[in-house]
Amino acid sequence: MSRISPGYNSPKRTARELIGLKILLVGAGLSGAVIGRRLAQAGHDITVIDGRDHIGGNCYTERDRETGVMLHVYGPHIFHTDDEEVWDYVNSFSRFLPYKNRVKTTSQGQVFSLPINLHTINQFYKKTMRPDEARAFIAAIGDHSIEDPQTFEEQALKFVGPDLYEAFFKGYTEKQWGCAPSELPASILKRLPVRFNYDDNYFYHRYQGMPEHGYTPMIEAILDHENIAVRLETWFDRNMADAYDHIFWSGPLDGFFDYRLGRLGYRTLDFERFTADGDYQGCAVMNYGDRDVAHTRITEHKHFAPWETHAATVCYREYARACLPDDIPYYPIRLVEEKAILKAYTERAAQTEGITFVGRLGTYRYLDMDVTIREAMDTASTFLETLQTGAPMPAFVQEIL
Ligand code: UDP
């Protein structure tokens, strides 16, 4: 590709030239919107392009024509964070209404509460234990020979023992990731807490909620700035690069390099939509822990907006599978093989001037929305600092290996 001149690094630039730089953001998701906004406010000239016909990336929401239900088109997105600045930021672009994610799971012919909590444990073992009793009970079941769990399976066996692992995690994880939990890192399971009380809130963060009218208007408001131009159904083309002082790339990292060093593996999702009258399952998310049920979960979208009322309902039956070249990438796999490819791409990226890789696809990490926004804010700040100091803008602002 043509190398983009990092002209802004030159100490010869005048203060006047430190505003009005032409910046291209590839991808109109959260990363692109947040970086674009910050740099637009600093006086730069921002173009955001996206190959899709809508903004918002996979956070995109739209009202269903048939039922009026707000749909999370690319699967459920629940906003939760401990980062006060991020919470204030999103609230300045949309009103957030209270929403608590309370997930259920169907396993072995029963419905249980997730994340594993005292209700789950008592129901599963047909007991009436109090917190300390349950803690001691589960501790006795856990595998103490595992000192420092490395894999998903070791983490589960150490902290919840084989029965709960089999019922809730093994089958679900095999379906979700397409491999044995013994091949996956412990970090995936560490996302889920085990609670010895009746708190069934899926997330433990201080702030949690849903934008009143979905994520699309929120992201639209972030992008609504006189220095930002958004061009949809526009794919990046190498010839564009010369017209810009810097590019922020939130598309797939390997895609930028035309997959020349191999393909980074992802899981993709298929959503089977169906409608019904009234209330189909009584909750927003019902997981399916059994291996012989092909789908991982059913999401019922009207329950993500409990303040709305709709006569009919829309559900997505969700299936995970390997991501092929024409599929939408969702979950980065990040096993040994992918990490080797990732390393090769990061080295290549570090040698490419004038571009910074951001977001879930650009940095090949499983990022929650709040982390994506935090990193985007930090990336924009780093960029503005480099303009002042003359230091080069790195290809990655975060540690990604
Ligand atoms: N998981 C599981 N059973 C469940 C829910 C989650 O085994 O009922 C595992 C699964 O491997 C999943 C991981 O825990 O990938 C993280 O779950 P989370 O709910 O955070 O996944 P997400 O909603 O982001 O897909």
PDB file of C-alpha atoms and ligand atoms in Angstrom, residues 76 103-105 114 152 168-174 176-177 184 188-189 191-192 202-203 287-289 296-297 318 331 366 368, ligand 1:
ATOM      1  CA  PRO A  76     -28.001  -8.182  22.614  1.00  0.00           C
ATOM      2  CA  VAL A 103     -30.237 -14.340  32.537  1.00  0.00           C
ATOM      3  CA  LYS A 104     -31.844 -17.772  32.824  1.00  0.00           C
ATOM      4  CA  THR A 105     -30.588 -21.059  31.522  1.00  0.00           C
ATOM      5  CA  LEU A 114     -27.517 -17.287  36.080  1.00  0.00           C
ATOM      6  CA  PHE A 152     -11.743 -22.570  30.923  1.00  0.00           C
ATOM      7  CA  PHE A 168     -24.154 -24.860  32.685  1.00  0.00           C
ATOM      8  CA  PHE A 169     -20.816 -24.355  30.984  1.00  0.00           C
ATOM      9  CA  LYS A 170     -19.487 -27.379  29.127  1.00  0.00           C
ATOM     10  CA  GLY A 171     -22.194 -27.833  26.483  1.00  0.00           C
ATOM     11  CA  TYR A 172     -22.855 -24.125  26.079  1.00  0.00           C
ATOM     12  CA  THR A 173     -19.181 -23.364  25.625  1.00  0.00           C
ATOM     13  CA  GLU A 174     -18.637 -26.184  23.127  1.00  0.00           C
ATOM     14  CA  GLN A 176     -20.366 -21.144  21.467  1.00  0.00           C
ATOM     15  CA  TRP A 177     -16.684 -21.646  20.718  1.00  0.00           C
ATOM     16  CA  LEU A 184      -9.967 -22.194  25.844  1.00  0.00           C
ATOM     17  CA  ILE A 188     -13.471 -16.382  29.163  1.00  0.00           C
ATOM     18  CA  LEU A 189     -15.108 -17.887  32.248  1.00  0.00           C
ATOM     19  CA  ARG A 191     -16.245 -12.878  32.955  1.00  0.00           C
ATOM     20  CA  LEU A 192     -18.930 -14.691  34.954  1.00  0.00           C
ATOM     21  CA  TYR A 202     -25.528 -10.784  35.481  1.00  0.00           C
ATOM     22  CA  PHE A 203     -23.126  -7.865  35.797  1.00  0.00           C
ATOM     23  CA  ASN A 287     -29.448 -19.785  27.574  1.00  0.00           C
ATOM     24  CA  TYR A 288     -29.441 -23.445  26.638  1.00  0.00           C
ATOM     25  CA  GLY A 289     -26.773 -25.411  28.466  1.00  0.00           C
ATOM     26  CA  THR A 296     -26.889 -21.342  22.515  1.00  0.00           C
ATOM     27  CA  ARG A 297     -29.641 -18.970  23.559  1.00  0.00           C
ATOM     28  CA  GLU A 318     -28.872 -17.777  18.283  1.00  0.00           C
ATOM     29  CA  TYR A 331     -15.992 -13.230  18.726  1.00  0.00           C
ATOM     30  CA  TYR A 366     -13.423  -9.383  22.927  1.00  0.00           C
ATOM     31  CA  ASP A 368     -17.389  -4.747  26.081  1.00  0.00           C
TER      32      ASP A 368
HETATM   33  N1  UDP B   1     -21.019 -19.376  29.268  1.00  0.00           N
HETATM   34  C1  UDP B   1     -21.485 -20.655  29.473  1.00  0.00           C
HETATM   35  N2  UDP B   1     -22.794 -20.827  29.792  1.00  0.00           N
HETATM   36  C2  UDP B   1     -23.671 -19.819  29.860  1.00  0.00           C
HETATM   37  C3  UDP B   1     -23.198 -18.491  29.663  1.00  0.00           C
HETATM   38  C4  UDP B   1     -21.875 -18.309  29.348  1.00  0.00           C
HETATM   39  O1  UDP B   1     -20.732 -21.601  29.370  1.00  0.00           O
HETATM   40  O2  UDP B   1     -24.863 -20.060  30.130  1.00  0.00           O
HETATM   41  C5  UDP B   1     -19.599 -19.199  28.914  1.00  0.00           C
HETATM   42  C6  UDP B   1     -19.400 -19.188  27.403  1.00  0.00           C
HETATM   43  O3  UDP B   1     -18.177 -19.827  27.105  1.00  0.00           O
HETATM   44  C7  UDP B   1     -19.325 -17.700  27.101  1.00  0.00           C
HETATM   45  C8  UDP B   1     -18.610 -17.156  28.347  1.00  0.00           C
HETATM   46  O4  UDP B   1     -19.107 -17.972  29.423  1.00  0.00           O
HETATM   47  O5  UDP B   1     -18.594 -17.455  25.933  1.00  0.00           O
HETATM   48  C9  UDP B   1     -18.844 -15.687  28.613  1.00  0.00           C
HETATM   49  O6  UDP B   1     -20.228 -15.474  28.760  1.00  0.00           O
HETATM   50  P1  UDP B   1     -20.924 -14.094  28.433  1.00  0.00           P
HETATM   51  O7  UDP B   1     -22.319 -14.177  28.910  1.00  0.00           O
HETATM   52  O8  UDP B   1     -20.061 -13.010  28.943  1.00  0.00           O
HETATM   53  O9  UDP B   1     -20.923 -14.131  26.838  1.00  0.00           O
HETATM   54  P2  UDP B   1     -21.548 -13.117  25.762  1.00  0.00           P
HETATM   55  O10 UDP B   1     -22.916 -12.709  26.240  1.00  0.00           O
HETATM   56  O11 UDP B   1     -20.579 -11.988  25.651  1.00  0.00           O
HETATM   57  O12 UDP B   1     -21.599 -13.966  24.535  1.00  0.00           O
END
